[in-house]
CSV table of C-alpha atoms in Angstrom, one decimal:
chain,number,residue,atom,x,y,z
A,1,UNK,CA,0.0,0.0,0.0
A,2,UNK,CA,1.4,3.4,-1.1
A,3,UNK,CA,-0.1,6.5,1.0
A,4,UNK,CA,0.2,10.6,0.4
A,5,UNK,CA,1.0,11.8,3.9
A,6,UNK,CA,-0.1,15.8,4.5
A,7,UNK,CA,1.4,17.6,7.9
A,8,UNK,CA,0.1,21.2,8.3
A,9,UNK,CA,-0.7,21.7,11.9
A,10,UNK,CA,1.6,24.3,12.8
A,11,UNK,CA,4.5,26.6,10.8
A,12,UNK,CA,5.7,23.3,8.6
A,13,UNK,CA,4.1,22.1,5.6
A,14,UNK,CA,5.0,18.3,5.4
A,15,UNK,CA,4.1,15.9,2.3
A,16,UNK,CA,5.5,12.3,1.9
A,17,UNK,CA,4.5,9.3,0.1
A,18,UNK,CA,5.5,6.1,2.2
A,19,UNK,CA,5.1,2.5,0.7
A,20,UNK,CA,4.4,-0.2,3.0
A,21,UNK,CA,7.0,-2.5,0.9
A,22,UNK,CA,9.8,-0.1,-0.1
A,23,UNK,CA,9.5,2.8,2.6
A,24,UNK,CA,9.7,6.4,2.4
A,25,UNK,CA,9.9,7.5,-1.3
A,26,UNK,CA,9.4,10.7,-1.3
A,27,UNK,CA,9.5,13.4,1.7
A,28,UNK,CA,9.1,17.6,1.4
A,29,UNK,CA,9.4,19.9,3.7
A,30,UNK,CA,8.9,23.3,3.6
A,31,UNK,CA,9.6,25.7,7.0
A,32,UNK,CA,8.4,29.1,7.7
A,33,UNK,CA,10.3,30.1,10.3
A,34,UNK,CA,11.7,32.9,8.0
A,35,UNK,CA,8.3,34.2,7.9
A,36,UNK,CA,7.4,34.4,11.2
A,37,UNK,CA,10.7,35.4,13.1
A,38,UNK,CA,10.0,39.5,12.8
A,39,UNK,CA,7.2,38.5,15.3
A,40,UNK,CA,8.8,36.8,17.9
A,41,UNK,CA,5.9,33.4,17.1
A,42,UNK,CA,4.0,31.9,14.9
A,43,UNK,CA,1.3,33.9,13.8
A,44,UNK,CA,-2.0,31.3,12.9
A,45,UNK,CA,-3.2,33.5,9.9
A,46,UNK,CA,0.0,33.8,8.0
A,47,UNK,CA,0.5,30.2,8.7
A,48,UNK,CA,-2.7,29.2,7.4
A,49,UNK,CA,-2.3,31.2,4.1
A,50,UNK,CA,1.7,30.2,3.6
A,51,UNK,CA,0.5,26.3,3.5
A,52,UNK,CA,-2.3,27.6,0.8
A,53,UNK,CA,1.0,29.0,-1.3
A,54,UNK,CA,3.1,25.8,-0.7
A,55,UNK,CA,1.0,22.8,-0.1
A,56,UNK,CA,0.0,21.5,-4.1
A,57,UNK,CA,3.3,22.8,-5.3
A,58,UNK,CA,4.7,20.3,-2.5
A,59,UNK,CA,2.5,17.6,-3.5
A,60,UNK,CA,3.7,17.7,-7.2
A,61,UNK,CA,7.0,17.8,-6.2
A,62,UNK,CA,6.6,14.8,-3.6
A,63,UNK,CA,5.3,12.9,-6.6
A,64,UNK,CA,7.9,13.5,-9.0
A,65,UNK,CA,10.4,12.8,-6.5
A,66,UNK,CA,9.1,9.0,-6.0
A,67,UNK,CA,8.4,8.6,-9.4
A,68,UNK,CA,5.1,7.2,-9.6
A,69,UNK,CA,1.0,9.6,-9.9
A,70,UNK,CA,-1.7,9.5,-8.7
A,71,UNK,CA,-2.7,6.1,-10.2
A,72,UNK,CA,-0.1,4.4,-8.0
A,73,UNK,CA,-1.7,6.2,-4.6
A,74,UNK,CA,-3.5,4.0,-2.7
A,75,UNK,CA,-5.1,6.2,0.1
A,76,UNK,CA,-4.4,9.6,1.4
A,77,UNK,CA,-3.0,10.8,5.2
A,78,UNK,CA,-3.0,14.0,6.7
A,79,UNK,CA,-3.1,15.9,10.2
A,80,UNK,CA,-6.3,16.5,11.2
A,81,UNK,CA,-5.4,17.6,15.1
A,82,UNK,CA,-4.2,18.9,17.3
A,83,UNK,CA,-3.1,22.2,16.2
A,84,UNK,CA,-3.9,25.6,14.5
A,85,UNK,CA,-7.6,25.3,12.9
A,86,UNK,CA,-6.7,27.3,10.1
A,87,UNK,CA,-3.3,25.3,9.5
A,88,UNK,CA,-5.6,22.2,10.0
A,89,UNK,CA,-8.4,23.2,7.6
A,90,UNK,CA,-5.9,23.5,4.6
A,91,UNK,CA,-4.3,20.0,5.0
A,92,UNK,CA,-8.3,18.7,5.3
A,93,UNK,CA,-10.0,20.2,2.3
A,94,UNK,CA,-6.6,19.6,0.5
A,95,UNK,CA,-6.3,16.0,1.3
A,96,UNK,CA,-9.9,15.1,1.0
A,97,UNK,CA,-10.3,17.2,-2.2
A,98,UNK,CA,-7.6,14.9,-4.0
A,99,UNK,CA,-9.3,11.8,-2.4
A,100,UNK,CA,-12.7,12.8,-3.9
A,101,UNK,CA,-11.0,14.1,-7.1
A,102,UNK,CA,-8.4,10.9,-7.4
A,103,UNK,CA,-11.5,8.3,-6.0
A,104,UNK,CA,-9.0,7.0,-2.7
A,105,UNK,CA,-9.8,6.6,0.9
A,106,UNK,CA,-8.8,9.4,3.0
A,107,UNK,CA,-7.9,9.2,6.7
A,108,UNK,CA,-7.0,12.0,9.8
A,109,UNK,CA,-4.6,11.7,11.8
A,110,UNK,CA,-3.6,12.5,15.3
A,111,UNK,CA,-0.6,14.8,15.0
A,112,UNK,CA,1.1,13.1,18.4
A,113,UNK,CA,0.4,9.9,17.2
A,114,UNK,CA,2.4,10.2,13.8
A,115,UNK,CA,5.1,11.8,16.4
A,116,UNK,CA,4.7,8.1,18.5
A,117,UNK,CA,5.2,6.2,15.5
A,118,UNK,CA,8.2,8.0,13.5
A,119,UNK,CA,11.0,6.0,15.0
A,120,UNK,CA,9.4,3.5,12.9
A,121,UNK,CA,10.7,5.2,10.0
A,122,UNK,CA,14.1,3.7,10.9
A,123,UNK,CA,15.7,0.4,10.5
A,124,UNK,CA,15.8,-0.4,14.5
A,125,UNK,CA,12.4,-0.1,15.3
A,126,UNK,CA,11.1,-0.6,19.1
A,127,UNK,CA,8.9,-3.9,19.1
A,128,UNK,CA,5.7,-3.1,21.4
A,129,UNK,CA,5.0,-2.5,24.1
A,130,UNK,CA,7.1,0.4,25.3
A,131,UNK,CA,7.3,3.7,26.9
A,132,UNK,CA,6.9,6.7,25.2
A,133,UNK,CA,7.9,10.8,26.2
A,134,UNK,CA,6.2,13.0,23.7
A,135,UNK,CA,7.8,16.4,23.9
A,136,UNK,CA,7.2,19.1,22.0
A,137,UNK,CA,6.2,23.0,21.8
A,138,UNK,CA,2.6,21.7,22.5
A,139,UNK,CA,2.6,19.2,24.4
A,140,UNK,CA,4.4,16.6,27.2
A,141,UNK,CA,3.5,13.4,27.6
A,142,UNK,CA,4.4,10.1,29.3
A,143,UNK,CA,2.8,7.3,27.3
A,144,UNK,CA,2.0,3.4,27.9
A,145,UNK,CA,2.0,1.7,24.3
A,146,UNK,CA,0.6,-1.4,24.0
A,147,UNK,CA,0.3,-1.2,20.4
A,148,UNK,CA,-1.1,1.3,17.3
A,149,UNK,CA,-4.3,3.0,19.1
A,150,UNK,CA,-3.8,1.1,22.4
A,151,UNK,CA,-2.0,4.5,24.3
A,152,UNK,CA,-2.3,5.3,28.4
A,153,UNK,CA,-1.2,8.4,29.4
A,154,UNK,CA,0.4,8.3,32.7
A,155,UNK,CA,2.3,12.2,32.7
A,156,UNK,CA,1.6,15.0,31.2
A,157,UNK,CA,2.2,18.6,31.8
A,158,UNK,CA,-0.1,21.0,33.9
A,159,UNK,CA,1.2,24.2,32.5
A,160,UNK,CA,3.4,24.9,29.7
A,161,UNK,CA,4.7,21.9,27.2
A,162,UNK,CA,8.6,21.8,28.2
A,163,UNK,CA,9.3,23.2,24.7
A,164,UNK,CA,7.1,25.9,24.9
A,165,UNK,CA,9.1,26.3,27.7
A,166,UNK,CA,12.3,26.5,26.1
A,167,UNK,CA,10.8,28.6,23.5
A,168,UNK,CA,9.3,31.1,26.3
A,169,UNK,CA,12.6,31.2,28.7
A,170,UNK,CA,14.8,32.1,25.2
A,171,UNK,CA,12.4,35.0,24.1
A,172,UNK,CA,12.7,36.3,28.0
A,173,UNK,CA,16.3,36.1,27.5
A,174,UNK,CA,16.7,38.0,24.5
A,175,UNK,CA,17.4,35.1,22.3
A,176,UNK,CA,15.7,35.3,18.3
A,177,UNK,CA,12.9,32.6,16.7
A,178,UNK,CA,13.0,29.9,16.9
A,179,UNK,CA,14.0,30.2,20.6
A,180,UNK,CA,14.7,27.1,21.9
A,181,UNK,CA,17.2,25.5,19.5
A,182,UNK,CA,19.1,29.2,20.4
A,183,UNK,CA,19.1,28.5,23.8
A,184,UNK,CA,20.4,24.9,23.7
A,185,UNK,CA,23.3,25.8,21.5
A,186,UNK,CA,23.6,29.1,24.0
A,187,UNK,CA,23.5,26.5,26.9
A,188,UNK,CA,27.3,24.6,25.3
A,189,UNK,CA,28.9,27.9,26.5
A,190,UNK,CA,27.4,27.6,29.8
A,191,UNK,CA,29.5,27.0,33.0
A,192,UNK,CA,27.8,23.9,34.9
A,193,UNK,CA,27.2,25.0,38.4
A,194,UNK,CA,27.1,28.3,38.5
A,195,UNK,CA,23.8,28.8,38.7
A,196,UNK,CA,21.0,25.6,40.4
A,197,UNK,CA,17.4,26.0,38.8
A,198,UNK,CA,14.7,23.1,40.5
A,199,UNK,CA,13.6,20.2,39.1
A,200,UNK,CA,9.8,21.2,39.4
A,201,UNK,CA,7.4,18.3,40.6
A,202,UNK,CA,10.2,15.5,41.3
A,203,UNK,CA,9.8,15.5,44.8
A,204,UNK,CA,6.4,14.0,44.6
A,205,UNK,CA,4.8,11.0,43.4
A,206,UNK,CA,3.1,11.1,39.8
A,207,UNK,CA,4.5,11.9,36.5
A,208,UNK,CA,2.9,15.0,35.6
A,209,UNK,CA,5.3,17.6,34.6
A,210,UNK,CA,5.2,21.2,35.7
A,211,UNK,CA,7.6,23.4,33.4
A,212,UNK,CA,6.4,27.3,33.9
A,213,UNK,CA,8.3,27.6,37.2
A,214,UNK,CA,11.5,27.0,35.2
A,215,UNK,CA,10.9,29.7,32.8
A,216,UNK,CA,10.0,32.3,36.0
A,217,UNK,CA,13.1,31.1,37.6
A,218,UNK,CA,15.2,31.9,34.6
A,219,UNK,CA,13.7,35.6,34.6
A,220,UNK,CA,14.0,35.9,38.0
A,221,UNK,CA,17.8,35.2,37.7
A,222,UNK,CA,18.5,37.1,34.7
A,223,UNK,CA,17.1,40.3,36.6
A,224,UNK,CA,19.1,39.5,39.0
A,225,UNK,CA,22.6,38.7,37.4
A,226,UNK,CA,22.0,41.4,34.5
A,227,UNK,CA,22.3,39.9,30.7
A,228,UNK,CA,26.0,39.7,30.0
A,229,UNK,CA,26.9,36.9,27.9
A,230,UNK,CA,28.2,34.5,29.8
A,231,UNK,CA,25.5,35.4,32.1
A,232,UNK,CA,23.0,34.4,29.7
A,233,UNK,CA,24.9,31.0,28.9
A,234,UNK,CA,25.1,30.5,32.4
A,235,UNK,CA,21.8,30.4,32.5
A,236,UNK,CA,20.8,28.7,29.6
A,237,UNK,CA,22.9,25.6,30.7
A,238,UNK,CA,21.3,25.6,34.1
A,239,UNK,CA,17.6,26.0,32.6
A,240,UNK,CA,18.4,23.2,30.0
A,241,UNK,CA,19.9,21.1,32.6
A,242,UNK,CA,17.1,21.2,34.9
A,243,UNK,CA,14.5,20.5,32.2
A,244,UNK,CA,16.5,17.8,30.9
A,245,UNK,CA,16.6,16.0,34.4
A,246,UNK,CA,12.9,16.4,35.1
A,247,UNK,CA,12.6,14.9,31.9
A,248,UNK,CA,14.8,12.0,33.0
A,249,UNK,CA,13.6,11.6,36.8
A,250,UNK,CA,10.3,11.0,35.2
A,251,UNK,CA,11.2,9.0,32.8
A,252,UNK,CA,13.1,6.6,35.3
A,253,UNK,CA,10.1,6.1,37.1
A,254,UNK,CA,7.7,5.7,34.7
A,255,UNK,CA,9.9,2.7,33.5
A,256,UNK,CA,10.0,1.5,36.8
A,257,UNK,CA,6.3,1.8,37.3
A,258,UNK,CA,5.7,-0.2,34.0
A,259,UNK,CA,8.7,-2.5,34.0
A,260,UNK,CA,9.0,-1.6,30.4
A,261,UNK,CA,12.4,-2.2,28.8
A,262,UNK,CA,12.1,0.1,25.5
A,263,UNK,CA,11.6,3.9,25.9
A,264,UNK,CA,10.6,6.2,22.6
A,265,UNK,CA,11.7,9.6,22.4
A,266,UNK,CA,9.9,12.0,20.1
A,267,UNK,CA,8.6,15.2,18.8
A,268,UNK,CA,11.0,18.4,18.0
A,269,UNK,CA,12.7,18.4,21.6
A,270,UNK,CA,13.4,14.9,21.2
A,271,UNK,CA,16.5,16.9,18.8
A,272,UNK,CA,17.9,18.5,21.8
A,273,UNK,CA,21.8,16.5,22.0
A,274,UNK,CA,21.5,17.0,26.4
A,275,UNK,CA,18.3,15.1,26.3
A,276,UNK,CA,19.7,12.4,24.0
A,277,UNK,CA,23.1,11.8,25.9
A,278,UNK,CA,21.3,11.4,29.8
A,279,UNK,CA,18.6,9.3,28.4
A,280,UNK,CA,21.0,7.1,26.1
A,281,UNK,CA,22.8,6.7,29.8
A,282,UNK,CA,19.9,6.1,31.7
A,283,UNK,CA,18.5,3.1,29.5
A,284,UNK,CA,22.0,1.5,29.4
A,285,UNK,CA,22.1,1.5,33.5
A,286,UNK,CA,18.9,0.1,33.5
A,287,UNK,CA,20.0,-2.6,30.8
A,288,UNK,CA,16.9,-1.3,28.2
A,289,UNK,CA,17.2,0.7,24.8
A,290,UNK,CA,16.1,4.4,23.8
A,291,UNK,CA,14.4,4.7,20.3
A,292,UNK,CA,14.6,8.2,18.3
A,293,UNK,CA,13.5,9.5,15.1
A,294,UNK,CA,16.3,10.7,13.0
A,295,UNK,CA,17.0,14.6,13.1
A,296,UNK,CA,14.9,15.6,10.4
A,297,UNK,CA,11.9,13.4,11.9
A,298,UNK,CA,11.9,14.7,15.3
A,299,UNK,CA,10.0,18.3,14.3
A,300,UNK,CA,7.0,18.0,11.9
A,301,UNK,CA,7.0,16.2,8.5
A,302,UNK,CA,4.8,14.7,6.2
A,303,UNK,CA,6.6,11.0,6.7
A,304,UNK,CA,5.1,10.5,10.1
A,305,UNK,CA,1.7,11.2,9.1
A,306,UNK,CA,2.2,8.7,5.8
A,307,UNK,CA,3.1,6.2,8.4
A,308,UNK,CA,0.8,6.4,10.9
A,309,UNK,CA,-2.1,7.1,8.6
A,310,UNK,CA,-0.9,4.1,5.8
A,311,UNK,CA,-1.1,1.8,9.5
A,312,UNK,CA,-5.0,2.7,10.1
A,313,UNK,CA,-5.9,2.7,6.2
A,314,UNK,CA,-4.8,-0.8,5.8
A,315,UNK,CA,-7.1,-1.7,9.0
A,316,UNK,CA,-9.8,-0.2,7.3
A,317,UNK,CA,-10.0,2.8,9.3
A,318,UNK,CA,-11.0,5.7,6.4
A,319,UNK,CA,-12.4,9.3,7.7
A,320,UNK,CA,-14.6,11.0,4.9
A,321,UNK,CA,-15.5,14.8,6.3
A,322,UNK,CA,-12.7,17.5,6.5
A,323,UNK,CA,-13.4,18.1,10.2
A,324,UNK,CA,-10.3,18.9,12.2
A,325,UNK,CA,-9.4,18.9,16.1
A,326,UNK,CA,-7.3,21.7,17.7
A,327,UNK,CA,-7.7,19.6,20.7
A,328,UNK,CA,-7.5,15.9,20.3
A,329,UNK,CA,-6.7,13.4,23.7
A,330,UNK,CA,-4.4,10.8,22.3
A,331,UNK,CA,-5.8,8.4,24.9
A,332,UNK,CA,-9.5,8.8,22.5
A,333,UNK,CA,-7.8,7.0,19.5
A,334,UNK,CA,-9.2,3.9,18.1
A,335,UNK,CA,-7.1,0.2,18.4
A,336,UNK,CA,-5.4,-1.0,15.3
């Protein structure tokens, strides 16, 4: 089975084609990071209209890129939630246009999910079930897979997502869009020590996540130390650091909780090399393995959506209306 794959829930339009026999044959990606830095964010209207510009352009190039037309598509993916409704709305009508148009089934999918399932883009794939930390500008989670659909949520955050946090802290310290790449690479110049920020929440039970106290911290220091630039690395390692090993502490008992042996890292802060490095360590002390998406994977992209959407279309799953989900539970998803 050969599936489209559409991703337009936030500032990235995504478009892939993935064939269940031969892989990914084609993946496009097109950022606008360009256009929304002069305001500090993403801005949802420009968003919306910038994937109207770039969406069939993408789409023509994704299929000249695999070599094969619309006769050789078997079914059509894209995002239908969470995320911008306007953003949302083009990837619906687009992709459900083309399925009326080219006479193939059509499914939405759940943005975190296609996140979930993108180390399976890779040649060592995680065998269910395992653990799964879901971190991203939107949204933290601590996940239980059993299997495609089959998803418990044991943690997620009460206040800000820890990259929105990142994101957040860097803007307060000065630092351009996108803000929280900035500040990890700020954070390699940091001294360690010099500055101790808390690991919110870790002195409780539970795995909920709490990251806005980090981010009040951080401004509360940098009033307090001034903005001189080793100041502002200083402070950058120390927030990282913390966020990093409240990431870990829950991690560590979420495993321990489950007895699960395989632990899934993804969504854009699963990039971030700190994060990567403590939790490569922590699943070799506790004799289990970590699972990532490559780089380009980790933030959105049409591949993931191909993926998890070409999973539910071959279990029959199909999704005929255009409606989208800025809010969607991934614990309401269907079993595969």
């Amino acid at each position: 089975m050969r599936v489209l794959g559409i991703e337009t829930s936030c500032d990235e339009t995504g478009i892939a084609i993935y064939d269940d026999q031969k892989g990914l044959l084609a993946h496009q990606l097109y950022s606008q990071v360009k256009l929304h830095a002069d305001y500090g964010g993403v801005v949802p209207e420009l968003a919306s209209r910038d994937h109207i510009r770039k969406i069939i352009p993408l789409i023509d190039e994704a299929l000249k890129q695999a070599g094969c037309d619309k006769s050789s598509i078997d079914g059509i993916a894209f995002t239908s939630g969470p995320g911008l409704i306007g953003a949302l709305l083009v990837g619906s009508t687009v992709a459900r246009g083309l399925a009326f148009a080219w006479n193939k089934p059509v499914i939405g999918v759940h943005h975190m999910e296609g996140h979930l399932l993108a180390p399976m883009l890779e040649d060592n794939i995680p065998e269910f079930p395992f653990l799964a930390l879901l971190v991203s500008g939107g949204h933290s989670l601590i996940v239980e897979v059993q299997g495609i659909g089959e998803y418990q949520i044991l943690g997620e955050s009460i206040d800000d997502a820890v990259g929105e946090a990142f994101d957040k802290t860097a803007k307060i310290m000065g630092l351009d869009y996108p803000g929280g790449p900035r500040l990890a690479k700020l954070a390699e110049q940091g001294t360690k020590g010099r500055f101790k920020f808390p690991r919110p929440m870790t002195d409780r039970p539970g795995l909920d996540f709490s990251f806005s106290g980090l981010k009040t911290f951080a401004a509360n220091t940098l009033k307090a130390q001034g903005d001189d630039p080793q100041t502002l690395a200083d402070i950058a390692y120390a927030f990282q650091e913390a966020a990093v090993d409240t990431l870990l502490i829950k991690c560590k008992r979420a495993l321990k909780q489950t007895g699960l042996k395989r632990l899934v890292i993804a969504g854009g802060v699963s990039a971030n090399t700190e994060l990567r490095e403590k939790m490569a360590t922590l699943m070799q002390s506790m004799q289990g393995e970590v699972y990532y998406p490559r780089l380009e994977f980790c933030t959105d992209n049409g591949a993931m959506i191909a993926y998890a959407g070409l999973q539910r279309l071959k279990a029959g799953q199909t999704n005929q209306n255009i409606n989208v989900k800025p809010r969607w539970p991934l614990n309401e998803l269907e079993a595969v």
